[in-house]
Amino acid sequence: MSDNTAPIEEGAKKSGILWLTLDRPRLAWHAWHEGAIYLVTGDGEQPLPGLDALDRVHVTLRSKDNGARLVEFEAAVAVVDQAAAADAVAVLAKERLNAPDSEHLTERWARDATVLRLTPER
């Protein structure tokens, strides 16, 4: 891992939320898995309009303790093939709080939502 990626990984692991610069700053929950941030948007999930159409997005990670900015970076955006990335989807599902259908969450995502991977640009 390069030196500039270490603070990103640390920040992403310490806080389950981040800010994305979209149509306006958007707060999103996420999971860190194998060098990337994973998040979900769609029916019954967090609204992240237009994220799936972007090639890159600006990300800000803040401290869980005091809200201070930890790190900002550009990330490549990719739509995840949920069947091919079942391990990443499982990690993301564990981070989903208060899901009304937790037993069938990943099936609903496959049907009604988009999972995205944000890979920090080096």
XYZ file of N, CA and C in Angstrom:
366
model
N 0.842 -1.177 0.000
C 0.000 0.000 0.000
C 0.884 1.235 0.000
N 0.562 2.204 -0.813
C 1.361 3.421 -0.866
C 1.104 4.275 0.358
N 2.016 5.201 0.619
C 1.911 6.063 1.795
C 0.644 6.900 1.788
N 0.182 7.341 0.607
C -1.010 8.186 0.568
C -2.299 7.388 0.748
N -2.246 6.084 0.595
C -3.444 5.272 0.775
C -3.649 4.874 2.232
N -2.587 4.804 3.002
C -2.693 4.393 4.405
C -3.655 5.271 5.213
N -3.580 6.613 5.120
C -4.543 7.413 5.882
C -5.984 7.243 5.406
N -6.149 6.942 4.120
C -7.499 6.704 3.595
C -8.065 5.432 4.205
N -7.285 4.371 4.190
C -7.748 3.114 4.776
C -8.051 3.283 6.261
N -7.158 3.938 6.974
C -7.365 4.140 8.408
C -8.643 4.932 8.673
N -8.838 6.015 7.935
C -10.036 6.831 8.114
C -11.309 6.090 7.753
N -11.260 5.312 6.675
C -12.445 4.567 6.232
C -12.809 3.460 7.210
N -11.810 2.875 7.848
C -12.082 1.817 8.821
C -12.589 2.375 10.148
N -12.130 3.575 10.507
C -12.514 4.151 11.799
C -13.910 4.761 11.791
N -14.352 5.231 10.643
C -15.658 5.863 10.562
C -16.484 5.190 9.478
N -17.719 4.888 9.784
C -18.586 4.222 8.827
C -19.312 5.165 7.897
N -18.972 6.476 7.981
C -19.621 7.440 7.083
C -18.561 8.259 6.352
N -18.992 8.846 5.242
C -18.132 9.720 4.454
C -19.006 10.745 3.751
N -18.353 11.718 3.138
C -19.052 12.729 2.350
C -18.620 12.594 0.898
N -19.587 12.633 0.000
C -19.334 12.587 -1.437
C -19.782 13.909 -2.050
N -19.005 14.422 -3.003
C -19.392 15.629 -3.706
C -20.158 15.210 -4.955
N -21.486 15.338 -4.884
C -22.370 14.994 -6.011
C -23.105 16.258 -6.419
N -24.432 16.215 -6.545
C -25.206 17.406 -6.843
C -25.089 18.420 -5.703
N -24.784 17.912 -4.532
C -24.472 18.664 -3.317
C -23.692 17.687 -2.444
N -23.069 18.149 -1.382
C -22.387 17.183 -0.506
C -23.399 16.175 0.045
N -23.058 14.898 -0.076
C -23.955 13.827 0.370
C -23.246 12.956 1.396
N -23.912 12.736 2.511
C -23.419 11.842 3.546
C -23.795 10.415 3.163
N -22.858 9.484 3.330
C -23.142 8.091 2.977
C -22.431 7.156 3.957
N -23.091 6.056 4.279
C -22.416 5.015 5.059
C -21.733 4.082 4.071
N -20.732 3.364 4.541
C -19.931 2.549 3.635
C -19.225 1.438 4.412
N -18.495 0.629 3.670
C -17.601 -0.375 4.256
C -16.295 -0.360 3.473
N -15.196 -0.577 4.162
C -13.884 -0.701 3.525
C -13.612 -2.185 3.324
N -13.176 -2.547 2.121
C -12.872 -3.951 1.845
C -11.807 -4.027 0.754
N -10.719 -4.671 1.072
C -9.643 -4.941 0.111
C -9.259 -3.726 -0.736
N -8.930 -2.641 -0.057
C -8.394 -1.474 -0.747
C -9.387 -0.529 -1.371
N -10.670 -0.707 -1.069
C -11.683 0.166 -1.668
C -12.844 0.375 -0.706
N -13.595 1.416 -0.988
C -14.809 1.732 -0.249
C -15.983 1.182 -1.051
N -16.888 0.501 -0.361
C -18.097 -0.018 -0.994
C -19.298 0.668 -0.370
N -20.269 1.011 -1.212
C -21.516 1.577 -0.723
C -22.656 1.158 -1.623
N -23.860 1.397 -1.138
C -25.048 0.957 -1.870
C -26.038 2.112 -1.971
N -26.708 2.180 -3.107
C -27.743 3.177 -3.342
C -28.876 2.507 -4.108
N -30.050 3.049 -3.972
C -31.189 2.488 -4.701
C -32.401 2.378 -3.814
N -33.379 1.627 -4.277
C -34.654 1.479 -3.586
C -34.447 1.034 -2.140
N -34.899 1.854 -1.204
C -34.800 1.533 0.213
C -33.433 1.786 0.811
N -32.521 2.368 0.037
C -31.165 2.643 0.514
C -30.852 4.122 0.365
N -29.638 4.500 0.715
C -29.256 5.905 0.705
C -29.291 6.492 -0.713
N -29.867 7.683 -0.844
C -29.916 8.312 -2.173
C -28.567 8.948 -2.514
N -27.972 8.489 -3.588
C -26.710 9.038 -4.089
C -26.871 9.299 -5.584
N -27.688 10.298 -5.925
C -28.063 10.516 -7.319
C -26.869 10.794 -8.224
N -26.820 10.036 -9.311
C -25.809 10.236 -10.327
C -24.461 9.597 -10.049
N -24.250 9.034 -8.879
C -22.948 8.457 -8.565
C -22.587 7.334 -9.525
N -23.560 6.510 -9.870
C -23.278 5.375 -10.754
C -22.901 5.796 -12.177
N -23.142 7.055 -12.540
C -22.797 7.545 -13.874
C -21.435 8.248 -13.914
N -20.810 8.428 -12.756
C -19.529 9.130 -12.691
C -18.353 8.176 -12.879
N -17.258 8.724 -13.388
C -15.997 7.984 -13.452
C -15.181 8.202 -12.182
N -15.317 9.424 -11.606
C -14.572 9.802 -10.408
C -15.485 10.604 -9.499
N -15.137 10.594 -8.195
C -15.884 11.378 -7.226
C -14.915 11.870 -6.150
N -15.218 13.038 -5.601
C -14.426 13.588 -4.500
C -14.998 13.054 -3.187
N -14.125 12.520 -2.343
C -14.528 11.888 -1.081
C -13.854 12.610 0.078
N -14.604 12.833 1.157
C -14.060 13.392 2.381
C -14.366 12.437 3.522
N -13.330 12.045 4.242
C -13.487 11.224 5.446
C -13.294 12.123 6.653
N -14.186 11.982 7.616
C -14.114 12.793 8.836
C -13.971 11.894 10.050
N -13.467 12.460 11.118
C -13.272 11.732 12.365
C -14.610 11.342 12.978
N -14.695 10.119 13.432
C -15.896 9.648 14.125
C -16.049 10.358 15.469
N -14.922 10.717 16.076
C -14.945 11.323 17.414
C -15.372 12.781 17.419
N -14.766 13.592 16.539
C -15.030 15.025 16.631
C -15.464 15.667 15.311
N -15.584 14.889 14.253
C -16.045 15.409 12.971
C -14.991 16.138 12.164
N -13.766 16.205 12.672
C -12.700 16.895 11.945
C -12.381 16.156 10.653
N -12.009 16.912 9.642
C -11.639 16.322 8.360
C -10.339 15.537 8.531
N -10.364 14.258 8.148
C -9.178 13.415 8.222
C -8.412 13.430 6.910
N -9.128 13.214 5.812
C -8.481 13.142 4.512
C -9.519 13.365 3.410
N -9.072 13.994 2.320
C -9.894 14.168 1.122
C -9.133 13.556 -0.040
N -9.863 12.978 -0.984
C -9.213 12.337 -2.117
C -10.207 12.120 -3.246
N -9.663 11.870 -4.421
C -10.461 11.490 -5.581
C -10.486 9.967 -5.644
N -11.629 9.432 -6.044
C -11.771 7.980 -6.151
C -12.417 7.630 -7.483
N -11.946 6.540 -8.059
C -12.566 5.995 -9.265
C -13.848 5.285 -8.846
N -14.907 5.473 -9.608
C -16.213 4.890 -9.312
C -16.464 3.724 -10.264
N -16.903 2.595 -9.707
C -17.261 1.444 -10.531
C -18.496 0.762 -9.956
N -19.423 0.410 -10.828
C -20.578 -0.382 -10.424
C -20.092 -1.814 -10.226
N -20.524 -2.426 -9.138
C -20.066 -3.765 -8.753
C -21.033 -4.824 -9.265
N -20.484 -5.852 -9.872
C -21.262 -7.041 -10.202
C -21.439 -7.786 -8.877
N -22.627 -7.686 -8.310
C -22.847 -8.199 -6.965
C -22.626 -9.701 -6.848
N -22.943 -10.446 -7.859
C -22.734 -11.894 -7.819
C -21.250 -12.227 -7.834
N -20.471 -11.484 -8.605
C -19.038 -11.740 -8.705
C -18.267 -11.228 -7.494
N -18.845 -10.282 -6.768
C -18.174 -9.686 -5.608
C -18.965 -9.969 -4.332
N -19.406 -11.203 -4.186
C -20.251 -11.571 -3.040
C -19.567 -11.297 -1.714
N -18.245 -11.457 -1.635
C -17.545 -11.205 -0.381
C -17.622 -9.731 0.007
N -17.444 -8.826 -0.943
C -17.546 -7.394 -0.671
C -18.974 -7.009 -0.295
N -19.953 -7.586 -0.966
C -21.361 -7.312 -0.662
C -21.692 -7.799 0.750
N -21.149 -8.932 1.148
C -21.377 -9.452 2.509
C -20.790 -8.516 3.556
N -19.600 -7.990 3.304
C -18.985 -7.031 4.228
C -19.855 -5.783 4.330
N -20.331 -5.300 3.209
C -21.193 -4.120 3.193
C -22.494 -4.388 3.941
N -23.081 -5.549 3.736
C -24.344 -5.897 4.399
C -24.194 -5.914 5.919
N -23.033 -6.317 6.417
C -22.797 -6.327 7.873
C -22.814 -4.923 8.455
N -22.494 -3.932 7.631
C -22.470 -2.540 8.092
C -23.829 -1.860 8.004
N -24.781 -2.496 7.348
C -26.111 -1.900 7.160
C -26.893 -2.002 8.454
N -27.182 -0.861 9.064
C -27.920 -0.824 10.327
C -29.414 -0.687 10.069
N -30.202 -1.327 10.901
C -31.659 -1.167 10.910
C -32.347 -1.509 9.593
N -31.819 -2.478 8.879
C -32.483 -2.901 7.641
C -33.770 -3.637 7.989
N -34.879 -3.280 7.363
C -36.142 -3.936 7.682
C -36.194 -5.395 7.219
N -35.299 -5.749 6.319
C -35.301 -7.092 5.741
C -33.910 -7.701 5.801
N -33.266 -7.635 6.955
C -31.863 -8.034 7.054
C -31.598 -9.464 6.593
N -32.567 -10.356 6.747
C -32.379 -11.740 6.308
C -32.289 -11.859 4.786
N -32.905 -10.930 4.070
C -32.947 -10.982 2.605
C -32.330 -9.738 1.975
N -31.482 -9.075 2.734
C -30.912 -7.807 2.308
C -30.149 -7.923 0.990
N -29.241 -8.865 0.889
C -28.432 -8.964 -0.330
C -29.267 -9.358 -1.548
N -30.336 -10.127 -1.330
C -31.226 -10.455 -2.446
C -31.951 -9.205 -2.932
N -32.395 -8.354 -1.989
C -33.057 -7.104 -2.368
C -32.083 -6.192 -3.102
N -30.847 -6.118 -2.613
C -29.864 -5.283 -3.297
C -29.645 -5.760 -4.728
N -29.534 -7.060 -4.914
C -29.310 -7.604 -6.260
C -30.454 -7.224 -7.195
N -31.645 -7.145 -6.641
C -32.838 -6.861 -7.435
C -33.082 -5.360 -7.613
N -32.873 -4.570 -6.526
C -33.363 -3.193 -6.506
C -32.324 -2.107 -6.241
N -31.064 -2.462 -6.056
C -30.077 -1.460 -5.668
C -28.788 -1.614 -6.474
N -27.935 -0.631 -6.349
C -26.643 -0.639 -7.014
C -25.559 -0.561 -5.950
N -24.631 -1.507 -6.001
C -23.456 -1.464 -5.131
C -22.331 -0.856 -5.942
N -21.613 0.061 -5.317
C -20.524 0.765 -5.995
C -19.222 0.603 -5.235
N -18.129 0.600 -5.991
C -16.790 0.548 -5.398
C -16.095 1.872 -5.707
N -15.556 2.492 -4.663
C -14.771 3.711 -4.824
C -13.327 3.345 -4.522
N -12.490 3.414 -5.541
C -11.081 3.061 -5.380
C -10.258 4.348 -5.344
N -9.589 4.593 -4.213
C -8.780 5.814 -4.120
C -7.742 5.858 -5.234
N -7.652 7.040 -5.858
C -6.665 7.210 -6.927
C -5.320 7.498 -6.300
N -4.311 6.883 -6.843
C -2.957 6.991 -6.275
C -2.165 8.051 -6.982
